[in-house]
Tab-separated table of C-alpha atoms and ligand atoms in Angstrom:
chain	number	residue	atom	x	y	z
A	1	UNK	CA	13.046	-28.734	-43.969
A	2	UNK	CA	11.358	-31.841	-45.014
A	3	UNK	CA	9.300	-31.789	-48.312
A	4	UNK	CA	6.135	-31.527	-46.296
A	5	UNK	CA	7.527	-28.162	-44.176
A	6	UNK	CA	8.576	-26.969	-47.554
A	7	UNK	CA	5.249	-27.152	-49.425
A	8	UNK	CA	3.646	-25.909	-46.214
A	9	UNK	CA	5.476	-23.218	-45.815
A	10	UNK	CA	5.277	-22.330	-49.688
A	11	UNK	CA	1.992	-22.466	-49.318
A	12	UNK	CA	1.950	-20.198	-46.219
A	13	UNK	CA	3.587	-17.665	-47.743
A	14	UNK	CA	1.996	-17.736	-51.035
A	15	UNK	CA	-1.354	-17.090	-49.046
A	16	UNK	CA	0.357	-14.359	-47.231
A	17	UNK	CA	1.794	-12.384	-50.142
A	18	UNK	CA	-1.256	-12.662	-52.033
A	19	UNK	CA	-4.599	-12.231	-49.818
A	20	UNK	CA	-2.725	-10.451	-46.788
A	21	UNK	CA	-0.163	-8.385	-47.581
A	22	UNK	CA	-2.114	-6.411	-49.882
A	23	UNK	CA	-4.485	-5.376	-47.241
A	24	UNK	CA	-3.177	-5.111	-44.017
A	25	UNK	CA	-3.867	-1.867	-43.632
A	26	UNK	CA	-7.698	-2.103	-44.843
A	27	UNK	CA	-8.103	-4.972	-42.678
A	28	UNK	CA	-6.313	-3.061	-39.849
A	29	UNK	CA	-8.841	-0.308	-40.076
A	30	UNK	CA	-11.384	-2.645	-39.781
A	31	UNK	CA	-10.430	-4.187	-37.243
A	32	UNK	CA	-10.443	-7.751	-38.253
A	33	UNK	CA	-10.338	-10.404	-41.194
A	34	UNK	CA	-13.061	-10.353	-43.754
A	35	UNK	CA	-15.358	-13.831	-43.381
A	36	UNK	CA	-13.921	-15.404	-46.372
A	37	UNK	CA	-10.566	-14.834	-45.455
A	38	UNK	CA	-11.058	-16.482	-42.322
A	39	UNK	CA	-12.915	-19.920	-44.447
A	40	UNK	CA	-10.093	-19.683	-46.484
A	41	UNK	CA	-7.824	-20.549	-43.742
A	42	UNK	CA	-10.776	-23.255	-42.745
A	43	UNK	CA	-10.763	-24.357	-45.867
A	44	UNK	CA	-6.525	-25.191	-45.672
A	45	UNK	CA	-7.434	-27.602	-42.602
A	46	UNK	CA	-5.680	-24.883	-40.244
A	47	UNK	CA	-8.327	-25.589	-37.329
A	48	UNK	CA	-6.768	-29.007	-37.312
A	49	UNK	CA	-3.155	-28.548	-37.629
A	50	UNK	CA	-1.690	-29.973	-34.642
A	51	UNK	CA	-5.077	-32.384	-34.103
A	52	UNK	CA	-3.955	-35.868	-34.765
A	53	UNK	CA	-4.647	-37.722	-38.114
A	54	UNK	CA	-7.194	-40.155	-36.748
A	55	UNK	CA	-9.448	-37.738	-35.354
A	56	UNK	CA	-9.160	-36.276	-38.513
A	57	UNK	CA	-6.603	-33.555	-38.257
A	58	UNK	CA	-3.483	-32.712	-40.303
A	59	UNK	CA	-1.113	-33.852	-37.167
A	60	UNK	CA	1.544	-31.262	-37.751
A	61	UNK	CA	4.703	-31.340	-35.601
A	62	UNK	CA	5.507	-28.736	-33.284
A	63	UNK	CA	7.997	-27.725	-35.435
A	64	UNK	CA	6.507	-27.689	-38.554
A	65	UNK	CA	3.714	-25.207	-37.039
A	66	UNK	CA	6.153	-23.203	-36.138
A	67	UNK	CA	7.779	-23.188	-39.386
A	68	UNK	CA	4.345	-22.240	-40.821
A	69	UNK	CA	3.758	-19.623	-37.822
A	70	UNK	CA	7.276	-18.177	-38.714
A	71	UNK	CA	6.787	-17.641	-42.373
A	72	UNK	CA	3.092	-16.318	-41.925
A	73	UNK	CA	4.166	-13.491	-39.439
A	74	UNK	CA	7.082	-11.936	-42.298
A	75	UNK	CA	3.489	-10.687	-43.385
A	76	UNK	CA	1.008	-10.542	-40.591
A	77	UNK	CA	1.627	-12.575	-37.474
A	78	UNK	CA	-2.117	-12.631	-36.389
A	79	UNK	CA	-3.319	-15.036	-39.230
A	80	UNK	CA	-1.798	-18.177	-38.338
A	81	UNK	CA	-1.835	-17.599	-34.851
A	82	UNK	CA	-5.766	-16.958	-35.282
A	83	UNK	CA	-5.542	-20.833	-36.173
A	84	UNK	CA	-2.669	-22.131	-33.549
A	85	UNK	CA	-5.088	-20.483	-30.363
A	86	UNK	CA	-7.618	-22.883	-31.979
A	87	UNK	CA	-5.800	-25.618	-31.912
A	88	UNK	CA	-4.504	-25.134	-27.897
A	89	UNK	CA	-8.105	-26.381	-27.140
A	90	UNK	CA	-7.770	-29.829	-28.624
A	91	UNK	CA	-4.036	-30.431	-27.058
A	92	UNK	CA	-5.831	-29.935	-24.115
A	93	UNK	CA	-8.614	-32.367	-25.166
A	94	UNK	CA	-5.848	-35.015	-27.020
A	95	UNK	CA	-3.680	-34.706	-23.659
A	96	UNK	CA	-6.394	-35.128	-21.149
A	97	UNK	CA	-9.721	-35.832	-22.645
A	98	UNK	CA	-11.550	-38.878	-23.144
A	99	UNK	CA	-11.884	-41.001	-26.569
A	100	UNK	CA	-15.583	-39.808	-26.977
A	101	UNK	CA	-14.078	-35.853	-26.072
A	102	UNK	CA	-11.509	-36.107	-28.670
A	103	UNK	CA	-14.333	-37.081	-31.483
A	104	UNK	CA	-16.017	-34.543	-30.672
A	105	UNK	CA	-13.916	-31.289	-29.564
A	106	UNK	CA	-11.573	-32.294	-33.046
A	107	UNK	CA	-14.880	-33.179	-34.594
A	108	UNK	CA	-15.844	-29.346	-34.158
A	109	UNK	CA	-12.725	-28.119	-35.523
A	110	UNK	CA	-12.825	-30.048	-38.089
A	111	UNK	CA	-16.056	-29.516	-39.267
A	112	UNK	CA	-14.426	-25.435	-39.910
A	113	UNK	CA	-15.244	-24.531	-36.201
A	114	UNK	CA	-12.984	-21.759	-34.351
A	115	UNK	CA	-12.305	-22.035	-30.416
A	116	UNK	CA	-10.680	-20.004	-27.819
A	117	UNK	CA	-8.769	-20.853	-24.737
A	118	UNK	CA	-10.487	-19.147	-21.301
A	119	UNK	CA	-8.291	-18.815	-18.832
A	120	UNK	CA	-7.507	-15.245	-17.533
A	121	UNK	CA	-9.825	-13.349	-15.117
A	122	UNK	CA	-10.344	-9.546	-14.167
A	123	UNK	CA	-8.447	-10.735	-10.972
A	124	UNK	CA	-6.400	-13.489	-12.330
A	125	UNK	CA	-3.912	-12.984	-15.315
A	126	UNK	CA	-0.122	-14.292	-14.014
A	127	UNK	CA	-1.665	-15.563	-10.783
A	128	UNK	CA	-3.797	-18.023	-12.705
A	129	UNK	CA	-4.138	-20.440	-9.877
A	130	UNK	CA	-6.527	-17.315	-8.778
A	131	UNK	CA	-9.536	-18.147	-11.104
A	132	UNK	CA	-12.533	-17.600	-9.277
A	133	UNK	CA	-14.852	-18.779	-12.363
A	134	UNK	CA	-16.505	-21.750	-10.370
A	135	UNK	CA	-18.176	-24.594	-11.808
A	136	UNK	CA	-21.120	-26.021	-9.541
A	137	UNK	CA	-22.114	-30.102	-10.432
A	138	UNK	CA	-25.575	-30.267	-9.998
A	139	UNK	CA	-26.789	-33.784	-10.419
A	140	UNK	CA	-25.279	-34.697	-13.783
A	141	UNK	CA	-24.320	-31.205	-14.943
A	142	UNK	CA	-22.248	-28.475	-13.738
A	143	UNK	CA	-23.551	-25.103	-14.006
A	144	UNK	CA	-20.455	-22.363	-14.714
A	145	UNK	CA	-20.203	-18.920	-13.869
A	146	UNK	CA	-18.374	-16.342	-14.209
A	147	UNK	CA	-15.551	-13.758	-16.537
A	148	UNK	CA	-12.872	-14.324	-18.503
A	149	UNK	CA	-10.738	-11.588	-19.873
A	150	UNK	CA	-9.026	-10.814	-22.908
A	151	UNK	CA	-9.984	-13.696	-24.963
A	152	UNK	CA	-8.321	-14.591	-28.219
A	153	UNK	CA	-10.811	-15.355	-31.273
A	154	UNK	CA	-13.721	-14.941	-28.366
A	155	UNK	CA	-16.174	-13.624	-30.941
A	156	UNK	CA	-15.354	-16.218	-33.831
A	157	UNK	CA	-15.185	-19.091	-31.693
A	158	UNK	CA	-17.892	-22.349	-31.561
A	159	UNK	CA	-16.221	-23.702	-28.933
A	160	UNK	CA	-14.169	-22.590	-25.188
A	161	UNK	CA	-11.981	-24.639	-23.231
A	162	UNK	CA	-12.872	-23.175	-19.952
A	163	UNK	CA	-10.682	-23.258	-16.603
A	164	UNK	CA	-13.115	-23.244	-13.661
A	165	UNK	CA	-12.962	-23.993	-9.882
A	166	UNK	CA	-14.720	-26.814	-8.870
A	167	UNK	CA	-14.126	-25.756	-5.221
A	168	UNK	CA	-12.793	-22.272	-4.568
A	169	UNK	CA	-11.672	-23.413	-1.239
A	170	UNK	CA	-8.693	-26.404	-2.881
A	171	UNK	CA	-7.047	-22.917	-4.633
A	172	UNK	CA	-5.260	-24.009	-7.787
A	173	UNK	CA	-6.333	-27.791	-6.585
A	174	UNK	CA	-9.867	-27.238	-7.402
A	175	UNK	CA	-9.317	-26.253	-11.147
A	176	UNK	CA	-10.477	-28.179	-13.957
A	177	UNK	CA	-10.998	-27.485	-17.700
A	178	UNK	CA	-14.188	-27.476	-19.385
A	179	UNK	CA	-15.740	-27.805	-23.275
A	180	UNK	CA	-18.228	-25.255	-23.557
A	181	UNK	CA	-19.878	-24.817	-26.602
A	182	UNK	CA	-20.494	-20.753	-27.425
A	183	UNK	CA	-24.368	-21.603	-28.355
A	184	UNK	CA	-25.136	-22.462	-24.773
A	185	UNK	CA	-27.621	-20.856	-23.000
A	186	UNK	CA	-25.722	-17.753	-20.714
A	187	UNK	CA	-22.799	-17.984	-22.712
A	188	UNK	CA	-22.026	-14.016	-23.687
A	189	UNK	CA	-19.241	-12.664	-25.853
A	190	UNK	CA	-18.553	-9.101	-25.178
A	191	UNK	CA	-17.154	-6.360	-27.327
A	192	UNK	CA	-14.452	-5.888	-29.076
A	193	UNK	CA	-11.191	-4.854	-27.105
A	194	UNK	CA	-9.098	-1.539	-28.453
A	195	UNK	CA	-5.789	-2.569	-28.539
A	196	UNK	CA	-2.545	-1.039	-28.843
A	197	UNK	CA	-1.225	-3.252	-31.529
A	198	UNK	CA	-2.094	-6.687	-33.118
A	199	UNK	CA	-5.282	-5.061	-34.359
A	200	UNK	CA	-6.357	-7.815	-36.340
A	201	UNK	CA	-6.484	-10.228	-33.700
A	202	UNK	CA	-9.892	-10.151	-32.082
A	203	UNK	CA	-9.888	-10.028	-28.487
A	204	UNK	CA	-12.936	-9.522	-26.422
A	205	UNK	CA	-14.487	-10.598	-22.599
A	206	UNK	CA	-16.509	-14.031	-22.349
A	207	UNK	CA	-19.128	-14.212	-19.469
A	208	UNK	CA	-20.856	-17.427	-18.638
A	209	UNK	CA	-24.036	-16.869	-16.382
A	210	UNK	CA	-25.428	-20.114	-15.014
A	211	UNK	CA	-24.564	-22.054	-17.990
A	212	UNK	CA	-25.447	-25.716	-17.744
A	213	UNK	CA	-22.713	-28.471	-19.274
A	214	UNK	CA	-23.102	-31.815	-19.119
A	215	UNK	CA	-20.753	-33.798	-16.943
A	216	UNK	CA	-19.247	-35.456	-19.938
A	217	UNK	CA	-17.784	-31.677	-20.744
A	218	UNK	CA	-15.552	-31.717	-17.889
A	219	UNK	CA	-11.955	-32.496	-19.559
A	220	UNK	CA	-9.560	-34.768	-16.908
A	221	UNK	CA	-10.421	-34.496	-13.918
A	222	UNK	CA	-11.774	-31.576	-11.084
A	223	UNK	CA	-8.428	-31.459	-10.038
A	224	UNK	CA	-6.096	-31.121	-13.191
A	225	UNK	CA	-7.630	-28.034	-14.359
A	226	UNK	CA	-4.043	-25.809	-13.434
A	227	UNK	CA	-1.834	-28.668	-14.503
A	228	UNK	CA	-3.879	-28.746	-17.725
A	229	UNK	CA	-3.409	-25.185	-18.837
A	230	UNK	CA	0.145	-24.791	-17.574
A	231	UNK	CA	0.911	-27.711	-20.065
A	232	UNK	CA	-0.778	-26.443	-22.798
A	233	UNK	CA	0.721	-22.715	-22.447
A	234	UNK	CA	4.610	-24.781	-22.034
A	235	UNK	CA	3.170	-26.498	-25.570
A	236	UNK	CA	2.038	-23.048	-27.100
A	237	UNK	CA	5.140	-20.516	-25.986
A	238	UNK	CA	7.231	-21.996	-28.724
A	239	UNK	CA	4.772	-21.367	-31.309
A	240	UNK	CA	3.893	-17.820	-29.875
A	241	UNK	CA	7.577	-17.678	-30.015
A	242	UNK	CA	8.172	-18.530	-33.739
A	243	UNK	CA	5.891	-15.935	-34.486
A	244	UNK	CA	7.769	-13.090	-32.964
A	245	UNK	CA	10.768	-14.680	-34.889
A	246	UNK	CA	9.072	-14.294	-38.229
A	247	UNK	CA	7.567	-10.635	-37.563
A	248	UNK	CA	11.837	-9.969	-36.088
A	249	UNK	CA	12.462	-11.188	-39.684
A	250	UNK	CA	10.226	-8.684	-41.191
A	251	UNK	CA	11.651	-5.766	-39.149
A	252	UNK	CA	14.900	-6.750	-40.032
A	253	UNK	CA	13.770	-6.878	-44.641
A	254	UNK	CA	11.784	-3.119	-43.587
A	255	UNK	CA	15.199	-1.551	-42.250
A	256	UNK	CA	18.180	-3.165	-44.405
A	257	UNK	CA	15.954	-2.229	-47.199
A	258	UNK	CA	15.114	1.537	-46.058
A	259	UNK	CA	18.963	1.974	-44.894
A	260	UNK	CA	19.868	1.065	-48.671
A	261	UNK	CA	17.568	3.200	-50.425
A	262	UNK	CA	17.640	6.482	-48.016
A	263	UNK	CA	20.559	8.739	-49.024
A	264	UNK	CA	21.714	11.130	-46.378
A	265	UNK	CA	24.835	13.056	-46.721
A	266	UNK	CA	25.331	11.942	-49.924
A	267	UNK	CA	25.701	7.881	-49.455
A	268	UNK	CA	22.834	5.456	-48.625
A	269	UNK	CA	22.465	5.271	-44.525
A	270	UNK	CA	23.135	2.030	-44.587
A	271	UNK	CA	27.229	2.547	-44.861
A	272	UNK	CA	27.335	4.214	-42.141
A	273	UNK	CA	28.824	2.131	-39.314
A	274	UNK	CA	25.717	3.136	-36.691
A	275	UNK	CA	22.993	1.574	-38.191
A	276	UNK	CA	24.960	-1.207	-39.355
A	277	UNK	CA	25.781	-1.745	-36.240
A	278	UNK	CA	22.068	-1.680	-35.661
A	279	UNK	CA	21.573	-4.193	-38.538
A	280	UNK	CA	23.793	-6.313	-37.325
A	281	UNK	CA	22.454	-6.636	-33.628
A	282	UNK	CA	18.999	-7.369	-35.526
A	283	UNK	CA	20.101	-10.262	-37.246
A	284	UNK	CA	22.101	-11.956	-34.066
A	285	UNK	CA	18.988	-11.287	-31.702
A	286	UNK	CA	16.775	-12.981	-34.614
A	287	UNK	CA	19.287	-15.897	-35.431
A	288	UNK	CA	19.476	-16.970	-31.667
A	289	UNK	CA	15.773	-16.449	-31.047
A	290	UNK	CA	15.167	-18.852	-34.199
A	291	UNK	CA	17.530	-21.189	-32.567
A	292	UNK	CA	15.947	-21.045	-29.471
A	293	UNK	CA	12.075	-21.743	-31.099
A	294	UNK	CA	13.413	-24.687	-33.039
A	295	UNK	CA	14.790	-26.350	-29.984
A	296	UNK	CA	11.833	-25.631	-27.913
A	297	UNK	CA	9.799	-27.496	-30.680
A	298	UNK	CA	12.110	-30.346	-31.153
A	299	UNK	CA	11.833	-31.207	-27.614
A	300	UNK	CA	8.294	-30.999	-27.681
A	301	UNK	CA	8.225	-33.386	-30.995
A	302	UNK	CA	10.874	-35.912	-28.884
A	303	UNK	CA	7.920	-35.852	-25.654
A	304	UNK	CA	10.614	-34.654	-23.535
A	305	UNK	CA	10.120	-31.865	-21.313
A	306	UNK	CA	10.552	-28.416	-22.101
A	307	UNK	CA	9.311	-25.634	-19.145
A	308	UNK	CA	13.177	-23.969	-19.780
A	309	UNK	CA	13.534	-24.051	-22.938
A	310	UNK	CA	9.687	-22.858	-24.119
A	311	UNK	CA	9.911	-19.942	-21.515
A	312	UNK	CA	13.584	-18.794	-23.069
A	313	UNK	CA	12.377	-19.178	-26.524
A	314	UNK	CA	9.056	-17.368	-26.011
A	315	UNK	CA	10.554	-14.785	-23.834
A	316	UNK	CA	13.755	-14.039	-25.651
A	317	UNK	CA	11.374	-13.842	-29.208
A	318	UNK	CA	9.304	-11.293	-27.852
A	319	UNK	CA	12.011	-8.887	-26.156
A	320	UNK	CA	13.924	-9.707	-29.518
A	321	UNK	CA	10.956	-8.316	-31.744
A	322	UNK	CA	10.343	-5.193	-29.509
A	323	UNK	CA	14.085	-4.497	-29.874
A	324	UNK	CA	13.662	-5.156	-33.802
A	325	UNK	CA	10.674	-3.407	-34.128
A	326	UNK	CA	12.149	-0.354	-32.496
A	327	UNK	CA	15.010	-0.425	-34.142
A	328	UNK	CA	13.361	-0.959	-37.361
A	329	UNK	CA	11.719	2.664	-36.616
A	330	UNK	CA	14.960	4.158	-35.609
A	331	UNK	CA	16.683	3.373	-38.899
A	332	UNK	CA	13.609	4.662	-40.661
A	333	UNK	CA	13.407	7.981	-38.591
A	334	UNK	CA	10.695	10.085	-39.132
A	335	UNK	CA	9.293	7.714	-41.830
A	336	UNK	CA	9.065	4.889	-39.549
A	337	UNK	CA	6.702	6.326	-37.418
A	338	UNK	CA	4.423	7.237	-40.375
A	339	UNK	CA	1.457	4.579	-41.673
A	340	UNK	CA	2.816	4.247	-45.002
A	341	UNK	CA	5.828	1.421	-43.505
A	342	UNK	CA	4.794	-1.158	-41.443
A	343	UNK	CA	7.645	-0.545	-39.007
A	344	UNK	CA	5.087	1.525	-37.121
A	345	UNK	CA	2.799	-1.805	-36.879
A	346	UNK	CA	5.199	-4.153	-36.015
A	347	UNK	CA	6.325	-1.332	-33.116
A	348	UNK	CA	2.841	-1.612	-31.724
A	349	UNK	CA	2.334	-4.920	-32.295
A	350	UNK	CA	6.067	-6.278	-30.679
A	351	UNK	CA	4.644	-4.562	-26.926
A	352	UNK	CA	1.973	-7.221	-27.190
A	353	UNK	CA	4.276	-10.445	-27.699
A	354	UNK	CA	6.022	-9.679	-24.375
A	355	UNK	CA	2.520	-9.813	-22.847
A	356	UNK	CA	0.342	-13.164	-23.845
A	357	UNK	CA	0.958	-16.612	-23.305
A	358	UNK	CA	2.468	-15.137	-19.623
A	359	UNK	CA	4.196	-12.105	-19.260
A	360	UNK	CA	8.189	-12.010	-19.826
A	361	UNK	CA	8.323	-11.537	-16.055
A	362	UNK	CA	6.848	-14.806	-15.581
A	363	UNK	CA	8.902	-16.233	-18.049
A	364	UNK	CA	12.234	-15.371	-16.365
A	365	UNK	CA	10.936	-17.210	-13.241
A	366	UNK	CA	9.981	-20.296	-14.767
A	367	UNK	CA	13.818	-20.205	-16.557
A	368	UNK	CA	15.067	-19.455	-12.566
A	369	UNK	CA	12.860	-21.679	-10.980
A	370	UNK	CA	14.013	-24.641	-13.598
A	371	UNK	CA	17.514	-23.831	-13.327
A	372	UNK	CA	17.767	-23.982	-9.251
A	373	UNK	CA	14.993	-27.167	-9.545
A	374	UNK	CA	17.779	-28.728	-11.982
A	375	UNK	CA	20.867	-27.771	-9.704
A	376	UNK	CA	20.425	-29.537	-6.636
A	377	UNK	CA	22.666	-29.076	-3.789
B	1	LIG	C1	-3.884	-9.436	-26.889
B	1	LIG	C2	-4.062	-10.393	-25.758
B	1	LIG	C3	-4.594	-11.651	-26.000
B	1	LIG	C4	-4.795	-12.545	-24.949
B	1	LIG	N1	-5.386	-13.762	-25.196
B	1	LIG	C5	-5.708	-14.569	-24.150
B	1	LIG	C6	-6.448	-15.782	-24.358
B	1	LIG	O1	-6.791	-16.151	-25.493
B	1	LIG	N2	-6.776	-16.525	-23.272
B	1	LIG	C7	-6.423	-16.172	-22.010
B	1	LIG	O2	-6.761	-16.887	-21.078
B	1	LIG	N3	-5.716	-15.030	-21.780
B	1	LIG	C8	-5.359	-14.222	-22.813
B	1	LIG	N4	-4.659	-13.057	-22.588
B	1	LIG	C9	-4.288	-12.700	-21.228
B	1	LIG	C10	-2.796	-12.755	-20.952
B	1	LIG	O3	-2.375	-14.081	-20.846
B	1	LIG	C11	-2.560	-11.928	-19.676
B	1	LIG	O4	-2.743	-10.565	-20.035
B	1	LIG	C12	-1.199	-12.145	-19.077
B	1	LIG	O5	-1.092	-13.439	-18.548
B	1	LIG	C13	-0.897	-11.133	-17.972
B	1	LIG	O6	-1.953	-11.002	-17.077
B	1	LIG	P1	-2.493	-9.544	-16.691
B	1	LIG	O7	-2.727	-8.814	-17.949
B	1	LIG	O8	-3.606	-9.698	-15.748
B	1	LIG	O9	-1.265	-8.839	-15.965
B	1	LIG	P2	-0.827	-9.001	-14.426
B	1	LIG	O10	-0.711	-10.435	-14.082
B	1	LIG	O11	-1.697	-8.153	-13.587
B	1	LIG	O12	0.630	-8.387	-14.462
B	1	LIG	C14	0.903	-6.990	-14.404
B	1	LIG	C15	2.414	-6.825	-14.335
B	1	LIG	O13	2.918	-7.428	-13.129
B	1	LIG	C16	3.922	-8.374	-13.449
B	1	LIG	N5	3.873	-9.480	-12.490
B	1	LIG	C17	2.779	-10.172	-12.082
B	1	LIG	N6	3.135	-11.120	-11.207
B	1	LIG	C18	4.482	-11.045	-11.079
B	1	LIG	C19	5.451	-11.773	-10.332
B	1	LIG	N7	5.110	-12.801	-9.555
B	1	LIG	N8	6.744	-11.415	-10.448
B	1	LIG	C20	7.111	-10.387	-11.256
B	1	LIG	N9	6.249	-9.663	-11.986
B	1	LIG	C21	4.950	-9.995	-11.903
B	1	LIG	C22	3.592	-8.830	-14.864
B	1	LIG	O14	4.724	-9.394	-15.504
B	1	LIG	C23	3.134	-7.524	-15.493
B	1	LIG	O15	4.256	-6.774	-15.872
B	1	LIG	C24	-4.423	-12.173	-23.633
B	1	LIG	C25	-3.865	-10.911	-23.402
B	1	LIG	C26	-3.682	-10.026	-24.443
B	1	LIG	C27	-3.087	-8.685	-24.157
């Protein structure tokens, strides 16, 4: 680590241990962050992390957000990441937007404003080239309609990047990506979702009924909506990824700790050779996911490309946290399943990480579909 990842990731944790940790389980209950929590993180320039200097961001490397991502989730993974969805918006915006775009999507952000990224549908969640969210031009507007589904930070954010069809008929050809801004007239959020795990993540429908955006809001162009967001999900995975590393990490301090300080037939649990075995798988499955993230990232950082080695890391960091996580509980036994450890938690919360940013399914195909791409016969 460089002296800037340090501090950052001093400071990260810092924040963690002393406004998060503390709470979790309040907050959990609640169902979210308090407000000043959430300025807090405002306050720290987090909307702008990645968001170049000039436009006045912090211009974090990949792998320094990861870092940060990483050392936030050995508390709670759903703080930074609350941040990170914010920033997928402007990659999309500093990758394909206009000058007068960037200004004003990182102009948003950095004014303290949250955004989401819109992409899934009732009908469309791996098939995303199925969005059937259509965006009419009218003159010198277009005029969007239609759902999107389980929407990170939907009810918090100022701002959507939206993927719409421009023509249903083109398929994945017609997509393009859209600014929205949430105070628009149609724009609805809906209620909060009930989830399984990663409680403290808010995640909730957005409908847009006959909203009207001026044709300076379309990002790119009407055809490079699909190219758009697969780039900007092959940019995110690693980061998704470093958080599962982190939250692996914390699984991993819950059980060595438990297996030291539980005594069963008269020695700690931790000498005997089962759960060190355990132990010992959670640390390898960690190490090499860690590996994985930071190679993702430095690719990114270099500008070379990455579809392999994002998928593995992201895909490989999740199924490596659900292993932890379980295992975690395991080595607890009937304590881990109880609210007073967080091994419970990170049980329900590990399910989730093999879900987002495209399902470990899809993952595995993009790794496949790489590897014959790159082995031509
Ligand atoms: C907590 C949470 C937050 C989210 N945040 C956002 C967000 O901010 N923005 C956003 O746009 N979306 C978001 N999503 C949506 C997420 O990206 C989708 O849930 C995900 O892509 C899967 O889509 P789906 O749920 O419709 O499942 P489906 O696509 O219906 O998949 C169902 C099952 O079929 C499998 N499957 C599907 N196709 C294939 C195939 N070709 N081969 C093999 N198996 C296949 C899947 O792997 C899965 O196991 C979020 C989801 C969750 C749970």
């Amino acid at each position: 680590m460089d002296q800037q990842q340090q501090e950052l990731v001093t400071m990260v944790r810092n924040f963690m241990n002393r406004e998060i940790k503390p709470h979790i389980r309040e907050f959990e209950e609640a169902g979210g962050y308090p407000d000043h929590l959430v300025q807090m993180g405002k306050d720290m320039g987090l909307t702008v992390m990645q968001v170049p200097e000039r436009y006045g961001g912090l211009e974090l490397s990949t792998t320094t957000t990861a870092m940060m991502l990483e050392e936030g989730a050995k508390v709670e993974s759903t703080y930074i990441s609350m941040f990170n969805i914010t920033n997928m918006g402007a990659k999309i915006v500093m990758f394909a937007g206009s000058e007068a775009q960037k200004e004003y999507y990182a102009g948003i952000l950095a004014d303290g404003g949250m955004s989401s990224f819109c992409l899934t549908e009732p009908g469309a969640g791996s098939d995303a080239a199925s969005v059937r969210t259509t965006a009419v031009r009218k003159g010198d507007k277009y005029i969007i309609n239609g759902n999107k589904m389980f929407i990170t930070n939907a009810s918090i954010a100022d701002v959507f990047l939206v993927v719409a069809s421009t023509d249903l008929s083109k398929g994945y050809k017609g997509l393009a990506t859209f600014i929205v801004e949430r105070n628009r007239p149609g724009v609805a959020v809906g209620k909060k979702e009930d989830k399984l795990g990663m409680r403290l993540s808010i995640t909730a429908e957005v409908a847009f009924q006959d909203v009207e955006i001026p044709v300076e809001n379309l990002v790119g162009t009407e055809e490079t909506g699909f190219v758009n967001a697969m780039k900007v999900l092959e940019l995110s995975r690693p980061l998704v990824a470093a958080s599962s590393v982190g939250s692996s990490q914390q699984a991993i301090d819950l059980a060595v700790k438990y297996s030291q300080e539980r005594v069963q037939f008269g020695q700690p649990i931790c000498k005997f050779e089962a759960i060190q075995m355990m132990l010992a798988d959670m640390q390898m499955r960690t190490s090499a996911a860690r590996a994985l993230v930071y190679n993702a990232c430095a690719l990114i950082d270099a500008g070379l490309p990455c579809s392999k080695e994002a998928a593995m890391a992201k895909c490989y960091a999740a199924d490596a946290y659900q292993k932890n996580a379980t295992d975690a509980v395991q080595i607890m036994g009937g304590y881990g399943v109880m609210k007073e450890y967080m091994a419970e938690k990170l049980y329900r919360d590990s399910k989730i990480t093999q879900i987002v940013e495209g399902t470990n399914q899809i993952q595995r195909m993009v790794i496949a579909k790489q590897m014959i791409r790159e082995n031509k016969i």
